[in-house]
Coordinates of C-alpha atoms in Angstrom, one line a residue:
M1 CA 79.4 61.4 59.4
G2 CA 76.2 63.1 59.9
D3 CA 74.2 61.3 57.5
R4 CA 76.0 58.0 58.6
N5 CA 75.0 58.6 62.2
I6 CA 71.5 59.3 61.5
T7 CA 70.9 56.0 59.7
F8 CA 72.2 53.9 62.8
E9 CA 70.1 56.0 64.9
E10 CA 67.0 55.4 62.7
N11 CA 67.9 51.7 62.8
T12 CA 68.3 51.6 66.4
K13 CA 64.8 53.3 67.1
Q14 CA 63.1 50.8 64.5
V15 CA 64.9 47.8 66.5
N16 CA 63.7 49.1 69.8
R17 CA 60.2 49.3 68.7
M18 CA 60.3 46.0 67.0
I19 CA 61.5 44.2 70.3
A20 CA 59.4 46.1 72.4
R21 CA 56.3 44.8 70.3
M22 CA 57.7 41.3 70.4
L23 CA 57.8 41.4 74.2
A24 CA 54.4 42.9 74.6
C25 CA 53.1 39.9 72.4
C26 CA 55.1 37.5 75.0
T27 CA 52.3 38.5 77.4
V28 CA 50.1 36.0 75.7
I29 CA 52.9 33.2 76.3
I30 CA 53.0 34.2 80.1
L31 CA 49.2 33.8 80.3
I32 CA 49.4 30.5 78.4
L33 CA 52.1 29.1 80.9
V34 CA 50.2 30.2 83.8
G35 CA 46.9 28.8 82.5
C36 CA 48.8 25.4 81.9
S37 CA 50.3 25.5 85.3
V38 CA 46.9 26.0 87.0
A39 CA 45.4 23.1 84.7
G40 CA 48.2 20.9 85.8
V41 CA 49.8 20.6 82.5
F42 CA 53.1 21.9 84.0
E43 CA 54.1 21.3 87.7
F44 CA 55.2 24.9 88.6
G45 CA 53.8 25.0 91.8
R46 CA 51.9 28.0 93.2
D47 CA 54.8 30.2 94.1
Y48 CA 56.7 29.6 91.0
T49 CA 53.5 30.3 89.0
L50 CA 52.8 33.6 90.6
I51 CA 56.5 34.5 90.1
I52 CA 56.3 33.8 86.3
L53 CA 53.0 35.9 86.1
I54 CA 54.3 39.1 87.9
A55 CA 57.9 38.9 86.5
G56 CA 56.9 38.0 83.1
L57 CA 54.1 40.5 82.7
F58 CA 56.5 43.4 84.0
I59 CA 59.3 42.1 81.8
T60 CA 57.2 42.0 78.7
I61 CA 55.1 45.3 79.1
T62 CA 57.7 47.7 80.7
P63 CA 59.8 48.2 77.3
S64 CA 56.7 49.6 75.4
I65 CA 56.2 51.9 78.2
L66 CA 59.9 53.2 78.3
I67 CA 60.1 53.5 74.5
R68 CA 57.7 56.5 75.0
F69 CA 59.7 58.1 77.7
G70 CA 63.4 56.9 77.7
S71 CA 66.2 57.6 75.2
D72 CA 66.9 55.2 72.5
H73 CA 70.1 54.0 74.2
V74 CA 68.5 53.3 77.5
V75 CA 65.6 51.4 75.7
K76 CA 68.2 49.4 73.7
Y77 CA 70.0 48.1 76.6
Y78 CA 66.9 47.7 78.9
T79 CA 64.8 45.8 76.1
L80 CA 67.9 43.4 75.6
C81 CA 68.3 42.8 79.3
M82 CA 64.7 41.9 79.9
L83 CA 64.6 39.6 76.8
A84 CA 67.6 37.8 78.3
V85 CA 66.0 37.6 81.7
F86 CA 62.7 36.3 80.0
I87 CA 64.4 33.8 77.7
G88 CA 66.8 32.7 80.8
V89 CA 64.1 31.9 83.0
L90 CA 62.0 30.0 80.6
G91 CA 64.7 28.5 78.5
T92 CA 66.2 26.4 81.3
N93 CA 63.2 25.5 83.3
N94 CA 63.3 21.7 83.5
H95 CA 59.5 21.7 82.6
I96 CA 60.0 23.8 79.3
G97 CA 63.6 23.1 78.4
I98 CA 63.8 25.1 75.2
Y99 CA 67.8 25.8 75.6
I100 CA 68.3 26.9 72.2
T101 CA 66.4 30.3 73.0
Y102 CA 69.7 31.6 74.6
I103 CA 70.7 32.5 71.3
L104 CA 67.8 34.8 70.8
V105 CA 69.4 37.8 72.7
P106 CA 72.5 37.9 70.7
L107 CA 70.7 37.6 67.6
F108 CA 68.5 40.4 68.3
S109 CA 71.5 42.7 69.3
C110 CA 72.8 41.9 65.8
L111 CA 69.7 43.8 64.3
Y112 CA 71.5 47.1 65.7
F113 CA 74.7 46.5 63.6
E114 CA 77.0 47.2 66.7
P115 CA 79.7 44.7 67.2
Q116 CA 80.3 46.0 70.8
L117 CA 76.7 45.7 71.6
V118 CA 76.9 42.0 70.6
I119 CA 79.8 41.3 72.9
K120 CA 77.9 43.1 75.9
T121 CA 74.7 41.4 75.1
S122 CA 76.5 38.0 75.0
I123 CA 78.2 38.3 78.3
M124 CA 75.0 39.6 79.9
S125 CA 72.8 36.7 78.3
Y126 CA 75.5 34.3 79.4
A127 CA 75.4 35.4 82.9
V128 CA 71.5 35.2 83.1
M129 CA 71.5 31.9 81.4
A130 CA 74.2 30.6 84.0
V131 CA 72.5 31.8 87.0
A132 CA 69.2 30.4 85.6
L133 CA 70.9 27.0 84.8
Y134 CA 72.2 26.7 88.1
I135 CA 68.8 27.3 89.8
N136 CA 67.2 25.0 87.5
S137 CA 69.6 22.1 87.3
A138 CA 68.5 21.2 90.8
D139 CA 65.6 19.7 89.3
K140 CA 67.4 17.5 86.9
Y141 CA 66.9 14.1 86.6
E142 CA 70.7 13.4 87.4
V143 CA 70.3 15.1 90.8
I144 CA 66.9 13.9 92.0
Y145 CA 66.9 10.2 90.9
L146 CA 70.6 9.3 90.4
G147 CA 71.8 11.2 93.5
R148 CA 74.6 13.2 91.7
P149 CA 75.8 16.2 93.2
H150 CA 73.8 19.4 92.1
L151 CA 77.3 21.4 91.3
T152 CA 78.8 18.5 89.4
I153 CA 75.7 18.3 87.2
Y154 CA 75.6 22.2 86.8
I155 CA 79.3 22.3 85.9
A156 CA 78.9 19.5 83.3
Y157 CA 75.9 21.4 81.7
L158 CA 77.5 24.7 81.9
I159 CA 80.8 23.5 80.2
G160 CA 78.9 22.2 77.2
F161 CA 76.7 25.4 77.1
T162 CA 79.9 27.7 77.3
I163 CA 81.6 26.0 74.5
E164 CA 78.6 26.3 72.2
Y165 CA 77.8 29.7 73.4
M166 CA 81.4 31.0 72.7
V167 CA 81.4 29.5 69.1
V168 CA 78.1 30.9 68.0
N169 CA 78.5 34.4 69.6
S170 CA 82.0 34.6 67.9
V171 CA 80.4 34.0 64.5
L172 CA 77.9 36.7 65.2
Y173 CA 80.3 39.1 66.3
L174 CA 82.2 38.5 63.0
L175 CA 79.2 38.8 60.9
V176 CA 78.0 42.0 62.7
K177 CA 81.4 43.6 62.5
R178 CA 81.6 42.9 58.7
A179 CA 78.0 44.0 58.0
R180 CA 78.8 47.2 60.0
Q181 CA 82.1 48.0 58.0
M182 CA 79.9 47.3 54.5
M183 CA 77.0 49.8 55.7
E184 CA 79.6 52.3 56.7
E185 CA 81.3 51.9 53.2
R186 CA 78.0 52.0 51.5
N187 CA 76.9 55.3 53.5
S188 CA 80.4 56.9 52.8
A189 CA 80.1 56.1 49.1
K190 CA 76.6 57.5 49.1
E191 CA 78.0 60.7 51.1
D192 CA 80.7 60.9 48.4
N193 CA 78.3 60.8 45.6
R194 CA 76.1 63.3 47.2
Q195 CA 78.9 65.6 47.6
K196 CA 80.1 65.2 43.8
S197 CA 76.4 65.7 42.8
E198 CA 76.3 69.1 44.6
F199 CA 79.7 70.2 43.3
L200 CA 78.8 69.2 39.9
S201 CA 75.3 70.9 40.3
A202 CA 77.1 74.0 41.6
M203 CA 79.7 74.2 39.0
S204 CA 77.0 73.6 36.1
H205 CA 75.0 76.5 37.5
E206 CA 78.2 78.8 37.6
I207 CA 79.1 78.0 34.3
R208 CA 75.6 78.2 32.7
T209 CA 75.2 82.0 33.5
P210 CA 78.2 82.9 31.2
M211 CA 77.3 80.5 28.6
N212 CA 73.8 81.6 28.5
A213 CA 75.1 85.0 28.1
I214 CA 77.6 84.1 25.3
I215 CA 74.7 82.2 23.4
G216 CA 72.3 85.1 23.8
M217 CA 75.0 87.9 22.7
A218 CA 75.9 85.7 19.6
D219 CA 72.2 85.4 18.9
V220 CA 71.8 89.3 19.2
A221 CA 74.9 89.9 17.2
M222 CA 73.8 87.5 14.3
R223 CA 70.6 89.7 14.0
K224 CA 72.6 92.8 12.6
D225 CA 73.9 93.4 9.2
M226 CA 77.4 92.1 8.9
D227 CA 79.8 90.7 6.5
D228 CA 79.6 86.9 5.8
D229 CA 83.0 86.2 7.4
L230 CA 81.8 87.8 10.8
R231 CA 78.6 86.0 10.5
R232 CA 80.4 82.7 10.1
C233 CA 82.5 83.4 13.1
L234 CA 79.5 84.1 15.1
R235 CA 77.7 80.7 14.0
V236 CA 80.7 78.9 15.2
I237 CA 80.6 80.6 18.6
K238 CA 77.1 80.2 18.9
S239 CA 77.1 76.4 17.8
S240 CA 80.0 75.5 20.2
S241 CA 78.5 77.4 22.9
T242 CA 75.3 75.7 22.5
G243 CA 77.2 72.2 22.3
L244 CA 79.1 73.1 25.4
L245 CA 75.8 74.2 27.3
E246 CA 74.1 70.6 26.2
I247 CA 77.0 68.8 27.9
I248 CA 76.6 71.2 31.0
N249 CA 72.7 70.4 31.1
D250 CA 73.5 66.8 30.7
I251 CA 76.0 66.8 33.7
L252 CA 73.5 68.8 35.7
D253 CA 70.7 66.6 35.2
L254 CA 72.7 63.6 35.7
S255 CA 73.8 64.8 39.3
K256 CA 69.9 65.6 40.0
I257 CA 69.2 62.1 38.9
E258 CA 71.8 60.5 41.1
A259 CA 70.7 62.8 44.1
G260 CA 67.1 61.9 43.5
K261 CA 66.2 65.5 43.0
M262 CA 64.8 65.5 39.5
N263 CA 61.3 66.7 39.0
I264 CA 58.9 66.6 36.3
V265 CA 57.0 69.9 36.1
I266 CA 53.6 69.7 34.6
D267 CA 52.4 72.9 33.0
T268 CA 50.3 73.9 30.0
Y269 CA 52.1 74.7 26.7
T270 CA 51.1 75.4 23.0
T271 CA 52.2 73.3 20.4
E272 CA 52.8 76.2 18.3
S273 CA 55.5 77.4 20.8
L274 CA 56.9 73.6 20.9
V275 CA 57.3 73.6 17.0
E276 CA 59.1 76.9 16.8
D277 CA 61.5 76.5 19.7
M278 CA 62.1 72.8 18.4
K279 CA 63.1 74.2 15.3
V280 CA 65.3 77.0 16.9
I281 CA 67.1 74.7 19.2
I282 CA 67.7 72.1 16.5
E283 CA 69.0 74.6 14.0
A284 CA 71.1 76.4 16.5
R285 CA 72.7 72.9 17.0
N286 CA 73.1 72.6 13.4
I287 CA 74.7 75.9 12.6
S288 CA 78.2 74.9 11.9
K289 CA 77.6 71.5 10.3
K290 CA 74.5 72.7 8.2
V291 CA 73.1 69.1 7.7
P292 CA 69.8 69.5 5.7
I293 CA 67.0 68.9 8.1
Y294 CA 63.4 68.4 7.0
Y295 CA 60.5 68.8 9.4
H296 CA 57.1 66.7 8.9
I297 CA 54.8 68.5 11.6
Q298 CA 51.4 67.4 11.7
E299 CA 49.0 70.1 10.7
D300 CA 46.2 69.5 13.1
L301 CA 48.1 69.5 16.2
P302 CA 46.0 70.2 19.4
K303 CA 46.5 73.9 20.3
E304 CA 47.5 73.3 23.9
L305 CA 48.8 70.1 26.0
E306 CA 49.8 69.6 29.5
G307 CA 53.1 68.3 30.3
D308 CA 56.8 69.0 31.1
V309 CA 57.7 71.1 28.0
V310 CA 61.1 71.9 29.4
R311 CA 62.1 68.3 29.5
L312 CA 60.3 67.6 26.2
K313 CA 62.4 70.1 24.5
Q314 CA 65.6 68.9 26.0
V315 CA 64.7 65.3 24.9
V316 CA 64.2 66.9 21.3
L317 CA 67.5 68.4 21.3
N318 CA 69.2 65.2 22.5
Y319 CA 67.7 63.3 19.8
A320 CA 68.4 65.8 17.2
S321 CA 71.9 66.5 18.2
N322 CA 72.9 62.9 18.2
A323 CA 71.6 62.7 14.7
I324 CA 73.5 65.7 13.7
K325 CA 76.7 64.6 15.3
Y326 CA 76.8 61.3 13.5
T327 CA 75.5 62.5 9.9
E328 CA 78.1 63.6 7.7
S329 CA 76.2 63.2 4.4
G330 CA 72.4 62.8 3.4
Q331 CA 69.8 64.3 5.6
I332 CA 67.9 64.2 8.9
D333 CA 64.1 63.9 8.9
V334 CA 62.2 65.3 12.2
T335 CA 58.6 64.2 12.5
L336 CA 56.1 65.4 15.2
E337 CA 52.6 63.9 15.2
C338 CA 49.6 63.8 17.9
K339 CA 47.0 60.9 17.9
D340 CA 43.9 61.6 20.1
M341 CA 43.6 58.5 22.7
G342 CA 40.3 59.7 24.1
D343 CA 39.3 60.6 27.5
G344 CA 41.2 64.0 26.9
Y345 CA 44.6 62.4 26.2
A346 CA 46.8 62.3 23.1
V347 CA 50.0 60.7 22.4
L348 CA 52.9 63.0 21.2
T349 CA 55.1 61.0 18.9
Y350 CA 58.6 62.5 18.0
T351 CA 60.9 60.8 15.5
V352 CA 64.4 61.6 14.2
K353 CA 65.7 59.6 11.5
D354 CA 69.2 60.4 10.2
T355 CA 71.6 58.9 7.3
G356 CA 74.4 58.8 9.6
Q357 CA 76.8 55.7 10.4
G358 CA 74.2 53.8 12.2
I359 CA 74.7 51.6 15.2
R360 CA 76.0 47.9 15.4
Q361 CA 73.4 45.3 16.7
E362 CA 75.7 44.2 19.3
D363 CA 75.7 47.9 20.8
M364 CA 72.1 48.4 20.5
G365 CA 71.6 47.2 24.2
R366 CA 74.0 50.1 25.6
L367 CA 72.2 53.0 23.6
F368 CA 70.3 54.1 26.8
T369 CA 73.0 53.4 29.3
M370 CA 74.7 56.1 31.4
Y371 CA 78.3 56.9 30.6
S372 CA 78.1 54.6 27.5
Q373 CA 79.7 55.9 24.3
L374 CA 79.4 53.5 21.4
N375 CA 82.5 52.8 19.2
V376 CA 84.7 54.8 21.2
E377 CA 87.8 54.4 18.8
K378 CA 85.8 55.7 15.8
N379 CA 83.9 58.3 17.6
H380 CA 86.8 59.9 19.7
S381 CA 86.4 63.0 17.7
K382 CA 82.7 63.2 18.2
E383 CA 82.0 65.6 21.0
G384 CA 79.4 64.7 24.0
T385 CA 79.2 62.8 27.2
G386 CA 77.5 59.6 26.1
I387 CA 74.7 60.3 28.8
G388 CA 72.2 62.4 26.6
L389 CA 70.3 59.5 25.4
A390 CA 70.1 58.0 28.8
I391 CA 69.1 61.1 30.3
S392 CA 66.3 61.4 27.6
K393 CA 65.0 57.9 28.4
Y394 CA 64.9 58.7 32.1
F395 CA 62.8 61.8 31.3
I396 CA 60.5 60.0 28.9
D397 CA 60.0 56.9 31.3
S398 CA 59.2 59.4 34.4
M399 CA 56.6 61.0 32.3
G400 CA 54.7 57.8 31.3
G401 CA 56.3 57.4 27.7
E402 CA 58.4 55.1 25.9
V403 CA 61.5 55.3 23.7
S404 CA 62.5 53.1 20.7
A405 CA 65.4 53.1 18.4
E406 CA 66.3 51.3 15.2
S407 CA 69.6 51.2 13.3
R408 CA 71.2 49.7 10.4
Y409 CA 75.2 49.8 10.6
G410 CA 76.3 52.0 7.6
E411 CA 72.9 53.3 6.6
G412 CA 71.6 55.3 9.5
S413 CA 69.4 55.3 12.6
T414 CA 66.0 56.1 13.8
F415 CA 65.0 57.3 17.2
S416 CA 61.6 58.1 18.5
F417 CA 59.4 58.4 21.6
R418 CA 55.8 58.0 22.5
L419 CA 54.3 60.5 25.2
P420 CA 50.9 60.7 26.6
Q421 CA 49.9 64.3 27.1
K422 CA 46.7 65.8 28.3
M423 CA 44.9 68.0 25.9
V424 CA 43.8 71.3 27.4
T425 CA 42.2 72.3 24.2
E426 CA 41.4 70.4 20.9
R427 CA 41.4 73.4 18.8
T428 CA 44.3 73.0 16.0
N429 CA 46.8 75.7 15.2
E430 CA 48.7 76.5 12.1
S431 CA 52.1 75.1 12.9
G432 CA 52.1 72.1 10.6
K433 CA 53.7 71.9 7.3
V434 CA 54.7 69.0 5.7
R435 CA 58.4 68.4 4.6
V436 CA 59.5 72.1 5.4
K437 CA 63.3 72.4 5.1
Y438 CA 64.4 75.0 7.9
L439 CA 67.9 76.4 7.5
D440 CA 68.5 79.5 8.8
P441 CA 66.7 80.2 12.0
V442 CA 68.4 83.6 12.8
P443 CA 66.4 86.7 10.9
K444 CA 69.2 89.3 9.6
G445 CA 69.0 93.1 9.5
E446 CA 65.5 94.5 9.5
D447 CA 64.0 91.0 9.6
C448 CA 62.7 91.9 13.2
V449 CA 59.0 90.7 13.9
F450 CA 57.9 93.9 15.2
V451 CA 58.8 97.1 16.8
T452 CA 56.9 99.1 19.5
R453 CA 56.0 102.9 20.1
G454 CA 57.1 104.3 23.4
A455 CA 56.6 101.1 25.3
R456 CA 58.4 101.1 28.7
I457 CA 59.8 97.9 30.3
L458 CA 61.0 97.4 34.1
L459 CA 63.7 94.7 33.9
V460 CA 64.4 93.2 37.4
D461 CA 67.6 90.9 37.8
D462 CA 70.3 90.9 40.3
N463 CA 72.8 89.6 37.6
E464 CA 74.1 92.2 35.5
I465 CA 75.0 89.9 32.7
N466 CA 71.7 88.7 32.5
R467 CA 70.3 92.0 32.3
E468 CA 72.8 92.9 29.5
V469 CA 71.7 89.9 27.5
I470 CA 67.9 90.7 27.9
K471 CA 68.5 94.3 27.0
A472 CA 70.5 93.2 23.9
M473 CA 67.7 91.1 22.8
L474 CA 64.9 93.9 23.4
E475 CA 67.2 96.5 21.6
P476 CA 65.6 95.8 18.2
L477 CA 62.2 96.4 19.4
D478 CA 62.7 100.1 20.3
L479 CA 61.8 99.7 24.0
T480 CA 62.4 102.0 26.9
I481 CA 63.9 99.7 29.5
R482 CA 64.7 100.7 33.2
E483 CA 66.6 98.4 35.4
A484 CA 66.5 97.3 38.9
R485 CA 68.9 94.9 41.0
N486 CA 66.3 93.3 43.4
G487 CA 62.7 93.2 44.2
A488 CA 63.1 96.1 46.6
E489 CA 64.3 98.6 44.1
A490 CA 61.5 97.3 41.6
V491 CA 58.8 98.2 44.1
E492 CA 60.2 101.7 44.4
L493 CA 60.5 102.2 40.6
A494 CA 56.9 100.7 40.4
E495 CA 55.7 103.3 42.7
T496 CA 56.9 106.3 40.7
E497 CA 56.9 105.4 37.0
I498 CA 54.3 103.6 34.7
Y499 CA 55.5 100.6 32.9
D500 CA 53.8 98.4 30.2
M501 CA 55.3 95.2 31.2
I502 CA 57.8 94.1 34.1
F503 CA 60.2 91.2 33.6
M504 CA 61.1 90.0 37.1
D505 CA 63.8 87.4 38.2
S506 CA 62.3 84.9 40.6
H507 CA 65.3 84.7 42.9
M508 CA 67.1 87.9 43.9
P509 CA 68.7 89.1 47.4
V510 CA 67.1 91.9 49.4
M511 CA 63.5 91.0 48.2
N512 CA 62.8 88.2 45.6
G513 CA 60.6 88.5 42.7
E514 CA 57.5 86.9 44.2
E515 CA 57.7 89.0 47.3
A516 CA 58.0 92.0 44.9
T517 CA 55.1 90.9 42.7
R518 CA 52.9 90.5 45.8
S519 CA 53.8 94.1 47.0
I520 CA 53.2 95.7 43.7
R521 CA 50.0 93.8 43.3
S522 CA 48.8 94.8 47.0
K523 CA 49.3 98.5 46.5
A524 CA 46.6 100.5 44.6
G525 CA 49.4 102.1 42.6
I526 CA 50.0 103.1 39.1
N527 CA 51.5 99.5 38.1
Q528 CA 49.1 97.2 40.0
N529 CA 47.6 95.7 37.0
T530 CA 50.8 95.8 34.8
P531 CA 51.7 92.4 33.3
I532 CA 54.6 90.8 35.4
I533 CA 56.5 88.0 33.7
A534 CA 58.7 85.8 35.7
I535 CA 62.3 84.8 34.5
T536 CA 63.0 81.4 36.5
A537 CA 65.5 78.6 36.7
D538 CA 63.2 76.6 38.8
A539 CA 62.4 73.0 37.6
I540 CA 60.2 71.9 40.4
S541 CA 56.7 70.7 40.5
G542 CA 53.9 73.4 40.8
V543 CA 56.3 76.3 39.6
R544 CA 53.4 77.7 37.3
E545 CA 50.7 77.7 39.9
R546 CA 53.2 79.1 42.7
L547 CA 54.0 82.0 40.4
L548 CA 50.6 82.9 39.2
G549 CA 49.4 82.5 42.9
N550 CA 51.8 85.2 43.6
G551 CA 50.5 87.7 41.1
M552 CA 52.5 87.0 38.1
N553 CA 51.0 86.7 34.6
D554 CA 53.3 84.2 32.9
Y555 CA 56.9 82.9 33.2
I556 CA 59.8 82.3 30.9
S557 CA 62.4 79.4 31.9
K558 CA 65.9 80.2 31.9
P559 CA 68.1 80.3 29.6
V560 CA 65.9 83.1 28.0
N561 CA 66.1 83.0 24.2
M562 CA 64.9 85.9 21.9
N563 CA 61.8 84.2 20.4
E564 CA 60.4 83.2 24.0
I565 CA 60.8 86.9 25.2
C566 CA 59.5 88.4 22.0
R567 CA 56.5 86.1 22.2
M568 CA 55.7 87.4 25.7
I569 CA 55.9 91.0 24.7
R570 CA 53.5 90.4 21.7
K571 CA 51.1 88.5 24.0
Y572 CA 51.0 91.1 26.9
L573 CA 51.9 94.6 25.5
P574 CA 49.0 96.7 24.5
E575 CA 48.3 96.5 20.8
S576 CA 48.5 100.3 20.5
K577 CA 52.2 100.0 21.5
I578 CA 52.8 97.7 18.3
V579 CA 53.5 99.8 15.1
K580 CA 55.2 97.4 13.0
D581 CA 54.3 93.7 12.1
S582 CA 56.0 91.9 9.4
E583 CA 53.9 88.9 9.3

């Protein structure tokens, strides 16, 4: 009910201000009437003219003054009352005679969407009009020239006026009552939807932590030497977990979109890491199905671009997952290109072409619709929520790009997007290799990229599962790892022991990661210049600037994967600490 009351209260304030401004504008009407009376256009008489001037100015000006000091409830009734008096006096005057204006007060009361207020205002306005009509009916033609009794003429006018007034105000009351009901139903639906979105968001976050642990541990285990049967079991675990996490992320994103809380986070990223991560996440999704996937990567991609790489990777995965899901035979071709647009911008084009079952032409219009899964009877065995493509379109549209889809039923489909990105540097990298078939993203046994000599790492996270996963990922690198459960413990350890790197969760009890980093940087201690890498699930605008502004060197987005964490170690660990490099 809280949000509902706020809605009507805000409406009351807006209507109060509107009526007050309207009455203030009526000051001009008062001055015109007085001027016409003085000029002889109206025969008000000196006393009546003076009354109109004084009373009119009081009525039209005081609401604007009262609105600054009085409560909304008082202002509401006062402005309506003043409006009723103003209209009653002018509307029934024999020389003006605009009787239809009596309906304006009840009409204005309708703007508050309060049925009881319409009744009260109608009664008040009727009383004012009845009194004004009695006073002004003495000047009627029938009374003055035909000599009919004043009271008889008044009652005759009043009966007709009353019938008309009751009919009109009854209609207004019913309209406002229904409008109020519809607004309350709408607000109630919004509140229910908000609570549902918050529940889904909370549940999704709760599920993501253990799911990330399952995926991370499966990834770690698959890097060890083992028999093929066990490796096959781990592949199924990782593939199924990745699919479930994809669904959870879709639900979480959908709840954010419906709640209006989805943010596009602009940051600098390297195309090399984009390509590497793209292959890893796609192949992780393809572990159990093993559809041949060929990558066509432009060789001269710009080295660095600026955009929301997290959402970009999510769209990449959604497109590829859709192709993997519906391709039983044949192959999938993934193409990534970048064309210079000039003025420091480039268009990133990503295309996924499959040889799956394809889409009927009559279904093409529903491809990017929320909650729409095509050909349900035929695809009932296909996993997914049916919202991945719709969410992908939302992301691309929000980032200023465009999506497209082509399909021939029974032959396959092609999905693509074009996305403008700002070029940070125009230097090219070596990521592109045309028609590379990428089948196994998981190195086995001794295929580690590097190991270290005596490197010391401080791992700070309040979640024990998260620490265990990251420790398992770092185990092949032969690191010495110390743990802290919050920022305060991290600050204490940083004062007594030297570390080569610190991985710091951003959200923790007692002291969060940013506070801990500021504390470490502010003290002239042994770890004042140690690289600190944030680990964060934040997806809000300016997160990179905020973290770097608090003294962190870089950050990793959750869920943490081994490639990303190893890349950070290679980037920030002193070269003297690296003793083996298989590249």
